[in-house]
Short mmCIF file of C-alpha atoms in Angstrom, two decimals:
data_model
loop_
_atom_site.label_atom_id
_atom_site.label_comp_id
_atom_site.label_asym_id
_atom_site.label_seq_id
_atom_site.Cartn_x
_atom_site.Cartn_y
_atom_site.Cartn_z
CA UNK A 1 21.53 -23.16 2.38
CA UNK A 2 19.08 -23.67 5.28
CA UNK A 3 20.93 -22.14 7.87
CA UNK A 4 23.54 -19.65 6.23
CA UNK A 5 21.06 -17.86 3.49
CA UNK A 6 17.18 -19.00 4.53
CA UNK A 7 17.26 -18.13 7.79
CA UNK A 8 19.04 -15.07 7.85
CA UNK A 9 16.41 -13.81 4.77
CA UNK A 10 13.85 -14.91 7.10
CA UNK A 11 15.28 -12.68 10.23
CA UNK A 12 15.96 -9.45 7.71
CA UNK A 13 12.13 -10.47 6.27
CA UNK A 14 10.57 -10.60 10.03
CA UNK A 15 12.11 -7.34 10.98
CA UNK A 16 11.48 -5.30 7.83
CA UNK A 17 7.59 -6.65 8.08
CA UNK A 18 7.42 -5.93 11.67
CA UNK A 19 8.69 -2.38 11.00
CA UNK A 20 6.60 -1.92 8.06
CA UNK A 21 3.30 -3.50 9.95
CA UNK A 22 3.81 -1.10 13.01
CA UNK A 23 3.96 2.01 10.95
CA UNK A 24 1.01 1.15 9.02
CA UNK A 25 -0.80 0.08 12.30
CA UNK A 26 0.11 3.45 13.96
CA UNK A 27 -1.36 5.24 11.68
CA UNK A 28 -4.47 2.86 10.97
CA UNK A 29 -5.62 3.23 14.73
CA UNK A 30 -4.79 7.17 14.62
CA UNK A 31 -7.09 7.45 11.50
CA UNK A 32 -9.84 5.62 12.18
CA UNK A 33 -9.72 6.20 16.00
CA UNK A 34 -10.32 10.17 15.25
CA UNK A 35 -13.65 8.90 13.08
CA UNK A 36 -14.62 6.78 15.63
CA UNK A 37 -14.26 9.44 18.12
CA UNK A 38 -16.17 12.57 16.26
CA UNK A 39 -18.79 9.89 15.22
CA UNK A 40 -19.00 9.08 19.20
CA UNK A 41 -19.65 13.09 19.70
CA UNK A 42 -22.40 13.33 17.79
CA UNK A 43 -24.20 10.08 18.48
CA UNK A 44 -23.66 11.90 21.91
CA UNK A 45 -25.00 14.77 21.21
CA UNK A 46 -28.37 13.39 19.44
CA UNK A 47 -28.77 11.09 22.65
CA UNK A 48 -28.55 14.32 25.13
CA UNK A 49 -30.96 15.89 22.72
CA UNK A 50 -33.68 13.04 23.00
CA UNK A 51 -33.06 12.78 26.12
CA UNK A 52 -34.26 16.49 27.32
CA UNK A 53 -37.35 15.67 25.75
CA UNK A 54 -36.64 17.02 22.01
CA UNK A 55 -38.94 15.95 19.46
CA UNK A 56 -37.17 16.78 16.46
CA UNK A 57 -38.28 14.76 13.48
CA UNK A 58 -35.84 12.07 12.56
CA UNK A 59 -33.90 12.26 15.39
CA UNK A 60 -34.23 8.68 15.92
CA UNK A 61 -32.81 7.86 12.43
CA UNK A 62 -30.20 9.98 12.84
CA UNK A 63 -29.22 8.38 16.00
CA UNK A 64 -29.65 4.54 14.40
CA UNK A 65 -27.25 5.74 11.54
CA UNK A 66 -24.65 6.94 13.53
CA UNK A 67 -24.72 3.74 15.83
CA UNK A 68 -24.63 1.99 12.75
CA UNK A 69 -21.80 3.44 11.27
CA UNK A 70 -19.88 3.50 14.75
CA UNK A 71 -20.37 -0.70 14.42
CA UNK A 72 -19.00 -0.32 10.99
CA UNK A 73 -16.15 1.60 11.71
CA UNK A 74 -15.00 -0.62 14.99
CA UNK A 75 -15.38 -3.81 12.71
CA UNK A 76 -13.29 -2.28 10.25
CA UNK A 77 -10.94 -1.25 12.81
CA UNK A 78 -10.49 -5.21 14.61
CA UNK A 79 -10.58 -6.58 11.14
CA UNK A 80 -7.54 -4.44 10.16
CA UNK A 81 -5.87 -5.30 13.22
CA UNK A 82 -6.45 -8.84 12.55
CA UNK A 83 -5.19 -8.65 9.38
CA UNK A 84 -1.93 -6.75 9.92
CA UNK A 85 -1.14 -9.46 12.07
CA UNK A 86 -1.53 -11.88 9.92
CA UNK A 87 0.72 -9.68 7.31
CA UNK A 88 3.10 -9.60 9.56
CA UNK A 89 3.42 -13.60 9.96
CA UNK A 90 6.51 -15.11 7.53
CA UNK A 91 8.42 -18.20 7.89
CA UNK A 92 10.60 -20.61 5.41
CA UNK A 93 8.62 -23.85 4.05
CA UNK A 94 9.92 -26.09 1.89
CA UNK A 95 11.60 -25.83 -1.16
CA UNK A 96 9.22 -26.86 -3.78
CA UNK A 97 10.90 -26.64 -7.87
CA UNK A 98 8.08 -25.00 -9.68
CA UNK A 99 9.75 -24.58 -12.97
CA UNK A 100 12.82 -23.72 -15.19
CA UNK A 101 13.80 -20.83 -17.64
CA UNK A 102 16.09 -20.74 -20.04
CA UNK A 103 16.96 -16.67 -19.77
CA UNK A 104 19.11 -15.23 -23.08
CA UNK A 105 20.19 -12.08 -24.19
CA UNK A 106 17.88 -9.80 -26.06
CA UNK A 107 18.35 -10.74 -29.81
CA UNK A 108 18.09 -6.84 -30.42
CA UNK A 109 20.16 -6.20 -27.95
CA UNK A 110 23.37 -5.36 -30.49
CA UNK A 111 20.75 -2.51 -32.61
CA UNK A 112 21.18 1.02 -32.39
CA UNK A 113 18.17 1.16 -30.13
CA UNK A 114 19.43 -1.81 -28.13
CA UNK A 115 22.30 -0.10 -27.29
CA UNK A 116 20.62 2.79 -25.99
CA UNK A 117 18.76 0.66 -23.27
CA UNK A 118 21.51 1.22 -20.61
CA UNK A 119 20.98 1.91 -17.14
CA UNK A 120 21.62 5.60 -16.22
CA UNK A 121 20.91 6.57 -12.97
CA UNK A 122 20.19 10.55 -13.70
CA UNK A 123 17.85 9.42 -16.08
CA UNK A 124 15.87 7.17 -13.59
CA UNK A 125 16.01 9.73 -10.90
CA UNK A 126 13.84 11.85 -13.76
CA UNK A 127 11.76 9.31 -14.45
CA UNK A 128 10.97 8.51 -10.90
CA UNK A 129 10.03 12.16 -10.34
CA UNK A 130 7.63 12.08 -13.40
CA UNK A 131 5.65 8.97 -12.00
CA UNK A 132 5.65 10.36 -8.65
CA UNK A 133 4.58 13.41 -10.16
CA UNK A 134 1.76 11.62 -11.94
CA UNK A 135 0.40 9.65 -9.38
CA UNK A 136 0.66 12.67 -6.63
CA UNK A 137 -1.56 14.44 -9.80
CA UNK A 138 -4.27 11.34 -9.48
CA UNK A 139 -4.54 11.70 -5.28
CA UNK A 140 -2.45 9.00 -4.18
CA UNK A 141 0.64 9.11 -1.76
CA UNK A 142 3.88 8.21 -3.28
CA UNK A 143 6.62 6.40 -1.10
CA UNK A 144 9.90 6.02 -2.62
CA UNK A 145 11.48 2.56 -1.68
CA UNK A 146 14.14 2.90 -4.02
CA UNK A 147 17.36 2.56 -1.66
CA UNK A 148 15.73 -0.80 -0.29
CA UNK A 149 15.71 -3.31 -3.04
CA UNK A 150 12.87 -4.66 -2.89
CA UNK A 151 12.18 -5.57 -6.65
CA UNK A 152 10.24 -1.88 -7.26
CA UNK A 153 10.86 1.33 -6.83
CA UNK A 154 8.06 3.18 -5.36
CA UNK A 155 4.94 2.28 -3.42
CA UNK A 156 1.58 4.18 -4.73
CA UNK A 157 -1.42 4.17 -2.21
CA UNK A 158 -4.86 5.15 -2.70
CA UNK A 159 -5.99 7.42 0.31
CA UNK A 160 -9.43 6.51 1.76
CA UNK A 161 -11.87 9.79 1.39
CA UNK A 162 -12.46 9.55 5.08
CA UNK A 163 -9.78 8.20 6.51
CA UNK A 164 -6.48 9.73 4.46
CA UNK A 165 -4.09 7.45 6.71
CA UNK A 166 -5.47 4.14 5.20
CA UNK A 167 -5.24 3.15 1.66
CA UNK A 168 -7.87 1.53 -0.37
CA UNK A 169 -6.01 0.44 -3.20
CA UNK A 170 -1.52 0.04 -3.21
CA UNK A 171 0.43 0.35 -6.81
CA UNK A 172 3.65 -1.32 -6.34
CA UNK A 173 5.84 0.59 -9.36
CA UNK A 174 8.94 -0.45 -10.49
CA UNK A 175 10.21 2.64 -12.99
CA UNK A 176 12.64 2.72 -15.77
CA UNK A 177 13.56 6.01 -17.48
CA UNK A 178 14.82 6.50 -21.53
CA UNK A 179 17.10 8.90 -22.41
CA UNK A 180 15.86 9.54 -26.04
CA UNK A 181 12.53 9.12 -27.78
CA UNK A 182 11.08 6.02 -29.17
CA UNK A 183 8.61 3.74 -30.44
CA UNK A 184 8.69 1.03 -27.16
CA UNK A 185 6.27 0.65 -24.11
CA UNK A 186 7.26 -1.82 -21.62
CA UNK A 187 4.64 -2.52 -18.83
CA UNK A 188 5.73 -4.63 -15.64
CA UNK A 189 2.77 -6.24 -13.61
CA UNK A 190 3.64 -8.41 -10.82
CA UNK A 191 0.61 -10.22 -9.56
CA UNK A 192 2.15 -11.90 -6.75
CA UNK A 193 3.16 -8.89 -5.10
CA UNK A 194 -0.54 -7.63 -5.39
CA UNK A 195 -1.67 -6.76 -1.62
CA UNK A 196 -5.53 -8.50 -2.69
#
């Protein structure tokens, strides 16, 4: 088991993190490296002025705000780092039993509407569009992960309002699509595979 199904899991695991980890760090640094950098031009730009002797009231606050949010900004930036290298850390432990289920068919499975709740792929396809429409609608950035399986199908992320390459807040959605109307919700929430 070790050696023929962990490991390998763990290789395909380490790769698809690293992969993941570098695009999201490429375009961390990018994002918050243009702030940093227009934030660094006008802290400039106030020093020059008190420097020829300008005696513009609240100059000096304006210059202690900007210094302030350049520390701000570079903390953010090394703890992000530090983070996404931590992210990107996997390995196999031991195998500890943390419980049994007994999984059975769904006793409605045999109704009329339990028969309808069949997998059709032209259906999900729709449905994935109308989520992805939805949460494009609220602001966020929709990746589809569909093709990968990796227990959801698409990956909803927050943009920061000043830095649109960094999310605040992930939605990890995992769709499914009806062909016909009816009276049933179904809502999924994984809270392991919550980034928090």
């Amino acid at each position: 088991l070790y050696k023929e199904a962990l490991i390998p899991m763990l290789e395909q695991e380490q790769k698809q993190r690293e992969k993941d980890v570098k695009t999201i760090s490429d375009h961390m640094e990018i994002s918050l490296n243009t702030i940093i950098d227009r934030i660094q031009l006008q802290f400039a730009e106030l020093q020059t002025q008190k420097e020829s002797g300008s005696r513009e009231p609240g100059l000096d606050g304006r210059i202690k705000m900007l210094e302030d949010r350049l520390d701000e900004l570079n903390n953010r930036l090394e703890q992000r780092k530090a983070n996404l290298l931590k992210e990107q850390q996997c390995t196999v432990s031991n195998i500890q039993h943390i419980g049994s289920a007994w999984v059975l068919p769904h006793p409605e499975r045999e109704t009329p509407a339990g028969k309808k709740m069949v997998s059709d792929p032209e259906i999900e396809k729709i449905a994935v569009k109308a989520v992805t429409k939805y949460e494009e609608a609220r602001g966020w950035k929709v990746e589809s992960v569909e093709d990968e399986n990796r227990g959801f199908d698409l990956i909803s992320r927050k943009p920061h309002p000043e830095d649109p390459q960094t999310a605040i807040e992930v939605r990890f959605i995992e769709v499914k699509g009806r062909s016909h109307i009816g009276n049933m919700l179904l809502i999924f929430y994984f809270p392991w595979r919550d980034p928090r």
